[in-house]
C-alpha atoms as a printed R data frame, in Angstrom:
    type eleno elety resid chain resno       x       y       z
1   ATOM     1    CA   UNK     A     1 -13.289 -21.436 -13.718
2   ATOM     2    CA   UNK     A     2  -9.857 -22.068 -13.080
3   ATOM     3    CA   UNK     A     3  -6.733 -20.076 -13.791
4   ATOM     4    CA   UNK     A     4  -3.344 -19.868 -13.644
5   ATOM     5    CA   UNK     A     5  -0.939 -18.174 -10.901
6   ATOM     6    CA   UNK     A     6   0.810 -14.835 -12.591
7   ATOM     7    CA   UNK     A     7   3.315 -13.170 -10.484
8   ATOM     8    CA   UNK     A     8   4.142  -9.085 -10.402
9   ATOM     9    CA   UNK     A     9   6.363  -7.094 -11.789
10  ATOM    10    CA   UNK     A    10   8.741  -6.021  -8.494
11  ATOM    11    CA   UNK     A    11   9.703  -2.415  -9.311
12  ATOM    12    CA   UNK     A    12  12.902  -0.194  -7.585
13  ATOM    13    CA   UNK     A    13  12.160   2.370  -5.863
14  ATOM    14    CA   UNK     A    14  13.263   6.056  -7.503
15  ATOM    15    CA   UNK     A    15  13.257   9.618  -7.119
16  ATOM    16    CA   UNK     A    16  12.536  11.548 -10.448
17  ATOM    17    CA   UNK     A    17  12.006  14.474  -9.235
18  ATOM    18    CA   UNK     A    18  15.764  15.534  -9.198
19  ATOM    19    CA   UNK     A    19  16.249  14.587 -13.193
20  ATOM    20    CA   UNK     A    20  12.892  16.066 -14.318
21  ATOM    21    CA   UNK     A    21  14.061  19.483 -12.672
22  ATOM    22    CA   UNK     A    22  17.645  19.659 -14.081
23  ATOM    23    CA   UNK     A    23  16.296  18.931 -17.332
24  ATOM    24    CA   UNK     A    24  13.212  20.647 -17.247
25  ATOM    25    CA   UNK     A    25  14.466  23.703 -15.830
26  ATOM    26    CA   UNK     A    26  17.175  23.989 -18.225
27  ATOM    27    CA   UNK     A    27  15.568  22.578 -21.386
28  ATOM    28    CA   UNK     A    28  12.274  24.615 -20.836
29  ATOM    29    CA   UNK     A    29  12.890  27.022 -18.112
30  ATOM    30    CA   UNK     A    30  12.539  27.151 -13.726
31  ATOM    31    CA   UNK     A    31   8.825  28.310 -14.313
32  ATOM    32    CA   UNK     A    32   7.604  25.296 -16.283
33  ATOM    33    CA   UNK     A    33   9.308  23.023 -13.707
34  ATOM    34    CA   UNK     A    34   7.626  24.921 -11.016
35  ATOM    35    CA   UNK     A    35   4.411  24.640 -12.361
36  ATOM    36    CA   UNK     A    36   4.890  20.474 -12.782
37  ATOM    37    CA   UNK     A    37   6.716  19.779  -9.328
38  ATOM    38    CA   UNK     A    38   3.697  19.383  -7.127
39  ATOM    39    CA   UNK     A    39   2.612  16.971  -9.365
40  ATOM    40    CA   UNK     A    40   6.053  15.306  -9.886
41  ATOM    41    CA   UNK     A    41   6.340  14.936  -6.244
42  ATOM    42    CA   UNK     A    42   2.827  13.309  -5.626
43  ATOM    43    CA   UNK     A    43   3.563  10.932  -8.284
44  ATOM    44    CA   UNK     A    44   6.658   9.863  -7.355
45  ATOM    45    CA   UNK     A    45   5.157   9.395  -3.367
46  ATOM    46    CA   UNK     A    46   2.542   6.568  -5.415
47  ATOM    47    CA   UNK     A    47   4.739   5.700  -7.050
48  ATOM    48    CA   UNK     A    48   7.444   4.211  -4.081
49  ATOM    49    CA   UNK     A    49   4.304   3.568  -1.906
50  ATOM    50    CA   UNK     A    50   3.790   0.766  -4.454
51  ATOM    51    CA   UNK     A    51   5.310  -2.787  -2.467
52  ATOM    52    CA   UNK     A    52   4.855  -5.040  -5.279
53  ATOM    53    CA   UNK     A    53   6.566  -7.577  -3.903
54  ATOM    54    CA   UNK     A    54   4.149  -7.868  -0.921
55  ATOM    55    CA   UNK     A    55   1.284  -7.316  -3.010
56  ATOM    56    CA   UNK     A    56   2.086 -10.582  -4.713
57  ATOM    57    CA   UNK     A    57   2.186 -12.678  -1.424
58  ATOM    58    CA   UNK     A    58  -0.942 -10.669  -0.153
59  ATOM    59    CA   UNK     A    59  -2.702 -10.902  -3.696
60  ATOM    60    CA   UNK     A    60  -2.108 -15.046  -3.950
61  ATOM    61    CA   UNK     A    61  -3.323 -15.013  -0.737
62  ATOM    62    CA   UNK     A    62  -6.672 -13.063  -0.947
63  ATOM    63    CA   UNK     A    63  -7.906 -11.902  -3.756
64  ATOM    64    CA   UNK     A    64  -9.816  -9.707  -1.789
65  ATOM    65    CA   UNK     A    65  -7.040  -7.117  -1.503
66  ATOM    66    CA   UNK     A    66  -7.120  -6.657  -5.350
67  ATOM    67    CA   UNK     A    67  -9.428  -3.707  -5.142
68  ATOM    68    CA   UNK     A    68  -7.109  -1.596  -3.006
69  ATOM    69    CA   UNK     A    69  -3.751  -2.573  -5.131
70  ATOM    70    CA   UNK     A    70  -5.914  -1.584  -8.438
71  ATOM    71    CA   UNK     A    71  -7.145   2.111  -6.762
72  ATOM    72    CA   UNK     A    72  -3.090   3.000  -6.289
73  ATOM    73    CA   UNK     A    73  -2.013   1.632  -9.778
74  ATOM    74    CA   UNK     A    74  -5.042   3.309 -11.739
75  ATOM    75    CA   UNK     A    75  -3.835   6.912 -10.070
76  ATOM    76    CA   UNK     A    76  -0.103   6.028 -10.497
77  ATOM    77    CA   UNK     A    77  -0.919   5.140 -14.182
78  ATOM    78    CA   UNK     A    78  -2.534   8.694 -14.803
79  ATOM    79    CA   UNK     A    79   0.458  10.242 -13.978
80  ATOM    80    CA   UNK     A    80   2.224   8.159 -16.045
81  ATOM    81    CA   UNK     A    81   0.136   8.677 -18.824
82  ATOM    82    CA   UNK     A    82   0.612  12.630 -18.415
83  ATOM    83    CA   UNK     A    83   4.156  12.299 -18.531
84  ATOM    84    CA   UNK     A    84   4.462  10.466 -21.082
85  ATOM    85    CA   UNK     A    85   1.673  12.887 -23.132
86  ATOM    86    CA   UNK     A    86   4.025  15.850 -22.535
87  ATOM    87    CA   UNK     A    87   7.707  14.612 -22.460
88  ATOM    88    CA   UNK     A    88   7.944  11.255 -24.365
89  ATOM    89    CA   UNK     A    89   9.889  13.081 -26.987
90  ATOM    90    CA   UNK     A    90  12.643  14.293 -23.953
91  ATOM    91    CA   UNK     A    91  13.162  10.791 -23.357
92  ATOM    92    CA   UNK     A    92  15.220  10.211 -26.290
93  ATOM    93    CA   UNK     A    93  17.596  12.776 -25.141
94  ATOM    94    CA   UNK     A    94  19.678  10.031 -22.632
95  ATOM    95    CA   UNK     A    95  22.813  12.448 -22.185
96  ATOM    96    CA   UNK     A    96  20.903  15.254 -20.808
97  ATOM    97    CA   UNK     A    97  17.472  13.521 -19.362
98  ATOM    98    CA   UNK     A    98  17.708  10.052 -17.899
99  ATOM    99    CA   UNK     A    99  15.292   8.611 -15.341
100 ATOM   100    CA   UNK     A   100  16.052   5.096 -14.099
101 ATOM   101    CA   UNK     A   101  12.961   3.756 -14.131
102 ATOM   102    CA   UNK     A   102  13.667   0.153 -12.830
103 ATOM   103    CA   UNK     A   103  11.355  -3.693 -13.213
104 ATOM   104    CA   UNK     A   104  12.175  -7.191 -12.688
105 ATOM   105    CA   UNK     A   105  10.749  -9.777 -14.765
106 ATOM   106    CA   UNK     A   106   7.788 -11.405 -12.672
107 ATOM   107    CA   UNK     A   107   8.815 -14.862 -13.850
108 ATOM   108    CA   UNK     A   108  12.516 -14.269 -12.769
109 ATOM   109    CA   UNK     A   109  12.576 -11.570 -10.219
110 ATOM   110    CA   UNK     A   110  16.432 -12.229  -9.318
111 ATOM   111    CA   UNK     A   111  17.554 -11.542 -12.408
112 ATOM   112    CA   UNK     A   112  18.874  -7.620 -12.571
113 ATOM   113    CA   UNK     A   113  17.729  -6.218 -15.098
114 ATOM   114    CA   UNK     A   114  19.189  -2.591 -16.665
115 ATOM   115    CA   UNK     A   115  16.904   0.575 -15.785
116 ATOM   116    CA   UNK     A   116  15.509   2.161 -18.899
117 ATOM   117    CA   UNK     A   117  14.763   5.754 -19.095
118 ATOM   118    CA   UNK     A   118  11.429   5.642 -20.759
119 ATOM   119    CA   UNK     A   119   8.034   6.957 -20.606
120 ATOM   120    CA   UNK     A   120   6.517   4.170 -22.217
121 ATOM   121    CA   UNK     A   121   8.731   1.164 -20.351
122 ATOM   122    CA   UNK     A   122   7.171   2.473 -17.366
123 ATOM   123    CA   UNK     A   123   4.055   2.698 -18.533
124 ATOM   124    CA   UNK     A   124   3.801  -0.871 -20.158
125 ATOM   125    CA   UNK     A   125   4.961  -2.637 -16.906
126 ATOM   126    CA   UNK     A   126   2.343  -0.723 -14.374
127 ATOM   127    CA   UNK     A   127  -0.382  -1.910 -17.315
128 ATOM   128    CA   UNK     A   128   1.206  -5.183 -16.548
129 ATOM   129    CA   UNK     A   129   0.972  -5.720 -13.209
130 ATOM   130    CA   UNK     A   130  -2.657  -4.043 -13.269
131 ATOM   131    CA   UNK     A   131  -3.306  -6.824 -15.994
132 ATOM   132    CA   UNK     A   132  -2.654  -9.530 -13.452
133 ATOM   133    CA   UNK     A   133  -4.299  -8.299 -10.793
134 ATOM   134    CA   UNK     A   134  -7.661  -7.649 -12.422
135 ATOM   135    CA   UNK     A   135  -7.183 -10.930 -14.322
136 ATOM   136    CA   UNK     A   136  -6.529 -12.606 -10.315
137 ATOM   137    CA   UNK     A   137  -9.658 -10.818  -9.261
138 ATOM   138    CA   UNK     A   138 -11.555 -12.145 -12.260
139 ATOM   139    CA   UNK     A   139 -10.804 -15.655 -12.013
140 ATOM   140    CA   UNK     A   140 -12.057 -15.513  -8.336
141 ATOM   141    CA   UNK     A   141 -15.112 -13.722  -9.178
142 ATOM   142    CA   UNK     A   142 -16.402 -15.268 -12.053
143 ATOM   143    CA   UNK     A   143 -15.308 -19.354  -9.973
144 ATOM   144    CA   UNK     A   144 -18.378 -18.119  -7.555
145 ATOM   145    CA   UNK     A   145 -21.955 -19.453  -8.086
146 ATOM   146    CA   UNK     A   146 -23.744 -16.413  -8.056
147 ATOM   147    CA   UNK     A   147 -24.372 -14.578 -11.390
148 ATOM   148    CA   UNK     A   148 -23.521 -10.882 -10.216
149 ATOM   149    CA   UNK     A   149 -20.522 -12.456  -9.007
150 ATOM   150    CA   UNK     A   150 -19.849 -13.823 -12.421
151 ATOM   151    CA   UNK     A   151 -20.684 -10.588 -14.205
152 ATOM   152    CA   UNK     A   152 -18.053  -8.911 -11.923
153 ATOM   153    CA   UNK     A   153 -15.725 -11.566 -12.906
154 ATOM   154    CA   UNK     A   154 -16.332 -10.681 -16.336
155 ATOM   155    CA   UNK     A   155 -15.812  -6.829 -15.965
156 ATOM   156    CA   UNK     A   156 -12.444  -7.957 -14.510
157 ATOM   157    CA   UNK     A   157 -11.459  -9.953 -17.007
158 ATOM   158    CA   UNK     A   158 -12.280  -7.406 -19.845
159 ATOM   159    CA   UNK     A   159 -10.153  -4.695 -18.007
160 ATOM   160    CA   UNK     A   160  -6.999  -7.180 -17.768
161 ATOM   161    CA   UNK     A   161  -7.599  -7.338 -21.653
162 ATOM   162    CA   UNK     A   162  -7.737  -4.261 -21.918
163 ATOM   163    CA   UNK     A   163  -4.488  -3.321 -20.320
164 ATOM   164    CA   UNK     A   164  -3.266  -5.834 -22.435
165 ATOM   165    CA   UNK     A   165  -4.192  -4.430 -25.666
166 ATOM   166    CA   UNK     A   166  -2.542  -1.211 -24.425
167 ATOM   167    CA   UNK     A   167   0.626  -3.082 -23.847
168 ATOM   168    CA   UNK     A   168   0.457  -4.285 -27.363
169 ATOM   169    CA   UNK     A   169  -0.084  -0.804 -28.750
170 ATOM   170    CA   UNK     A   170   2.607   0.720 -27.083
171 ATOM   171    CA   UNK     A   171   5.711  -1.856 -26.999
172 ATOM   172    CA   UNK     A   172   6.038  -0.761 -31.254
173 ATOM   173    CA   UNK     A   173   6.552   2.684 -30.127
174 ATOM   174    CA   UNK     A   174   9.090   1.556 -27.430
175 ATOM   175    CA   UNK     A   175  12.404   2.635 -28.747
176 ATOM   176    CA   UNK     A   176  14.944   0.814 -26.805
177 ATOM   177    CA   UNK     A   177  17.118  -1.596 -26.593
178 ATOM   178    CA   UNK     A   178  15.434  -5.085 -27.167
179 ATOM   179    CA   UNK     A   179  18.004  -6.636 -24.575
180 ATOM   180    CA   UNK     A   180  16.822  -4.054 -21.944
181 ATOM   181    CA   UNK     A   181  12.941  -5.328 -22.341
182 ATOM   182    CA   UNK     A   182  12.064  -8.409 -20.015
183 ATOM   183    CA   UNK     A   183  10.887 -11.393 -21.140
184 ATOM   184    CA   UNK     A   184   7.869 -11.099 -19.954
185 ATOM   185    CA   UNK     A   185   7.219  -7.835 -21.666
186 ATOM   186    CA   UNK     A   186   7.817 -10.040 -25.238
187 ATOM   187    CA   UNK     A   187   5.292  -8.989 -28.159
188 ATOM   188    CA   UNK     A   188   4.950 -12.899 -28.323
189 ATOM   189    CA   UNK     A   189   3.831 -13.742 -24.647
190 ATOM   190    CA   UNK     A   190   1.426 -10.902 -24.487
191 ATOM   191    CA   UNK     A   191  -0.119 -11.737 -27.368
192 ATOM   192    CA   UNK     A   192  -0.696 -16.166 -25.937
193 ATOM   193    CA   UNK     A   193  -1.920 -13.376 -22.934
194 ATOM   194    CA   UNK     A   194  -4.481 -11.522 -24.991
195 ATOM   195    CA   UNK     A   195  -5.869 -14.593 -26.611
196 ATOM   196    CA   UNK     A   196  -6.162 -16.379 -22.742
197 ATOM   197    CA   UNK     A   197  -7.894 -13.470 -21.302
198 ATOM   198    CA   UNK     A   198 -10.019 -13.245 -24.583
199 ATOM   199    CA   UNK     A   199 -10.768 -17.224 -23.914
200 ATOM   200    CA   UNK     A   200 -11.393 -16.942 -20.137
201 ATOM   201    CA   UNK     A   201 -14.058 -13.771 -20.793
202 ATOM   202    CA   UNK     A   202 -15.926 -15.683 -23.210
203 ATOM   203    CA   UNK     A   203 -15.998 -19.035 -20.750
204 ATOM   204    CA   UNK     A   204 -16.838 -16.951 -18.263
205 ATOM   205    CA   UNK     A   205 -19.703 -15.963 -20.397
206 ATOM   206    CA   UNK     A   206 -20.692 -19.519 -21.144
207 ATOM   207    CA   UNK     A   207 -20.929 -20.078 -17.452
208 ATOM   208    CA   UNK     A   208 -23.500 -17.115 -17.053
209 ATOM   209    CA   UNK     A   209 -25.474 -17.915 -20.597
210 ATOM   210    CA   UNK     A   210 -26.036 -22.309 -19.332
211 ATOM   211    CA   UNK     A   211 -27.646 -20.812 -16.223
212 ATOM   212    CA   UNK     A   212 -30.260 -18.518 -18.447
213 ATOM   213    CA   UNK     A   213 -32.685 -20.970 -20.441
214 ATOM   214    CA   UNK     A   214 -33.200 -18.115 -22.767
215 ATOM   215    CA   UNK     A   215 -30.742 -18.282 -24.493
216 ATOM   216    CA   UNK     A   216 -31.026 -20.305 -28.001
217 ATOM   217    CA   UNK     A   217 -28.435 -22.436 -29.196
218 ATOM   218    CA   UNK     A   218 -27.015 -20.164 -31.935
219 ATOM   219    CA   UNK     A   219 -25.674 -17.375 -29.544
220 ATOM   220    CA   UNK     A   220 -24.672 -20.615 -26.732
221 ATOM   221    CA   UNK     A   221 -22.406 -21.657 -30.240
222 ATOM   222    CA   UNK     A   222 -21.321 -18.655 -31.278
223 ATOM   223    CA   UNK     A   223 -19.848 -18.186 -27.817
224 ATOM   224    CA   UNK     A   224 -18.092 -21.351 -27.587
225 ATOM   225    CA   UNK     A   225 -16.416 -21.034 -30.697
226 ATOM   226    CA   UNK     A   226 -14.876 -17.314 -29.921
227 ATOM   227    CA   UNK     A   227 -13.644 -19.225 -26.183
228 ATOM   228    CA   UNK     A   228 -12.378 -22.275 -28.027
229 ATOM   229    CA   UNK     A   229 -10.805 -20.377 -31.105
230 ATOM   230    CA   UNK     A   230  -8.707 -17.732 -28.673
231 ATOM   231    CA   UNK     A   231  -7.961 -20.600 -26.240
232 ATOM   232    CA   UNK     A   232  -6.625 -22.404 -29.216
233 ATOM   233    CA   UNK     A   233  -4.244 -19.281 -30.649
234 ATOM   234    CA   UNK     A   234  -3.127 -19.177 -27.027
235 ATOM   235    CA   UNK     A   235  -2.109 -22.373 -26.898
236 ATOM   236    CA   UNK     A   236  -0.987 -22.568 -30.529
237 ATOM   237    CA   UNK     A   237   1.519 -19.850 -29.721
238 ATOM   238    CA   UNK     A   238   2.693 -21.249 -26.451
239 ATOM   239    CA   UNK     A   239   3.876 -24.333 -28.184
240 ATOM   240    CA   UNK     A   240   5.477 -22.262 -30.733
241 ATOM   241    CA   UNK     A   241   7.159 -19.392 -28.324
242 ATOM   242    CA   UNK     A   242  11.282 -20.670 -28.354
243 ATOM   243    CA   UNK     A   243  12.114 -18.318 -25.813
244 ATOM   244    CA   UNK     A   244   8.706 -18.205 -22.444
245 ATOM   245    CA   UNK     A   245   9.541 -16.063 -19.713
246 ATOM   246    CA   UNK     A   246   7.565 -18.598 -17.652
247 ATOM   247    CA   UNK     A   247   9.278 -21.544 -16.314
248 ATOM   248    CA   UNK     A   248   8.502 -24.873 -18.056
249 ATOM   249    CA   UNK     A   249   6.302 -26.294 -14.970
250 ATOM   250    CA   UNK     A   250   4.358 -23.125 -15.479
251 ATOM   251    CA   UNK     A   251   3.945 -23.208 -18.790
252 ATOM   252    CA   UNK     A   252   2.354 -26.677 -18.759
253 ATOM   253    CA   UNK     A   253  -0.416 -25.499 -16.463
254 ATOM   254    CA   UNK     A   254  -0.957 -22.781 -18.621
255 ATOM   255    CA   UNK     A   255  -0.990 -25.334 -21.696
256 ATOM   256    CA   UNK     A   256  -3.606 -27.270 -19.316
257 ATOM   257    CA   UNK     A   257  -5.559 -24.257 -19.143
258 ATOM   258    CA   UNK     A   258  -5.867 -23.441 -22.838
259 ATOM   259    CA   UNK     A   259  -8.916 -25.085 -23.340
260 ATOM   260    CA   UNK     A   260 -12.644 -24.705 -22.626
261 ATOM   261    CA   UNK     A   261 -15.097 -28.474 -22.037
């Protein structure tokens, strides 16, 4: 199985600890922000512990390394998710509460790109980056002969869908400035995203089903036409998509890639 190279997200390093206690403090009192600063600290220590650009040159390199890079992400992402459960609402208040939480767009890291004070910014581009690196891990896994392999591949891929389909839920609910958001965090190129990963799970599974004689026709079929229909939409909307974050020479391989023989 072949796939395509997606870079990471490269993401500035911060420290939020010094807005979340003026405007905690103030906004809900010195004891509240007590009680949350051990945990505000440890998150923002995962947080800036997080190299993404040398995770990207490690990751293309070895694959291997994927497992460690997920472990930090998954706990960073927790804390995320708690913030977000308890203050997403204080984000709207700019003037008195404003965390620069900073990304570059993976296809165009140069580029600067405003900080947005947002729960939910930050918590669509970790679920980005995680994407890509389970979706690197389960290309590599599920390209190996051996079926356990290939069922690990598969567990890979269906994680990087599912961060996926998180990203989708929560960009609607992303109140910001459209011109802040990078390209590669359009509603349009993770959707051509979800229907690829959807396409590579199911050839994936088509790899594993030809090696079992069990299996009839009918369900082989039915498989092929769930790859071939989602590789299809993928490819349908890359053609369509005016404005790809990826580079044209990029875009072509992925076009390559939108199929299933």
């Amino acid at each position: 199985m072949r796939g395509i190279y997606l870079p990471l997200k490269y993401a500035d390093k911060i420290d939020f600890t010094k807005p979340f206690q003026n405007y905690v403090a103030k906004r809900h009192g010195k004891q509240i922000y007590d009680g949350i600063e051990p945990t505000l600290k440890d998150m923002a220590s995962i947080r800036n512990s997080l190299d993404f650009q040398k995770m990207s040159v490690q990751l293309n390199n070895d694959y291997r390394l994927a497992a460690d890079f997920e472990g930090l992400m998954i706990n960073y992402l927790r804390y995320v998710y708690l913030i977000d459960n308890f203050f997403s609402r204080d984000f709207s208040d700019t003037k008195n509460f404003y965390v620069p939480f900073q990304w570059s767009d993976s296809f165009n890291p140069k580029k600067k790109q405003r900080p947005v004070s947002n729960s939910k910014y930050e918590l669509v581009s970790i679920l980005y980056n995680l994407a890509v690196v389970y979706y690197t891990e389960g290309i590599h896994f599920a390209s190996l002969p051996n079926n356990q392999e290939k069922l690990k591949g598969i567990a890979k891929l269906r994680n990087a869908l599912w961060c996926i389909n998180e990203i989708k839920n929560l960009l609607p609910n992303l109140m910001v400035n459209p011109a802040d958001i990078p390209s590669d965090l359009n509603l349009t190129y993770i959707t051509l995203l979800q229907h690829y990963f959807i396409g590579l799970t199911y050839g994936a599974l088509i790899e594993l089903l030809e090696q079992d004689k069990k299996n009839g026709d009918m369900k082989m079929a039915s498989v092929h036409k769930i790859a071939s229909k989602n590789f299809s939409m993928a490819y349908d909307i890359s053609i369509a998509m005016k404005d790809s974050p990826m580079p044209n020479d990029e875009l072509r391989k992925l076009q390559a890639n939108l199929h299933y023989n």
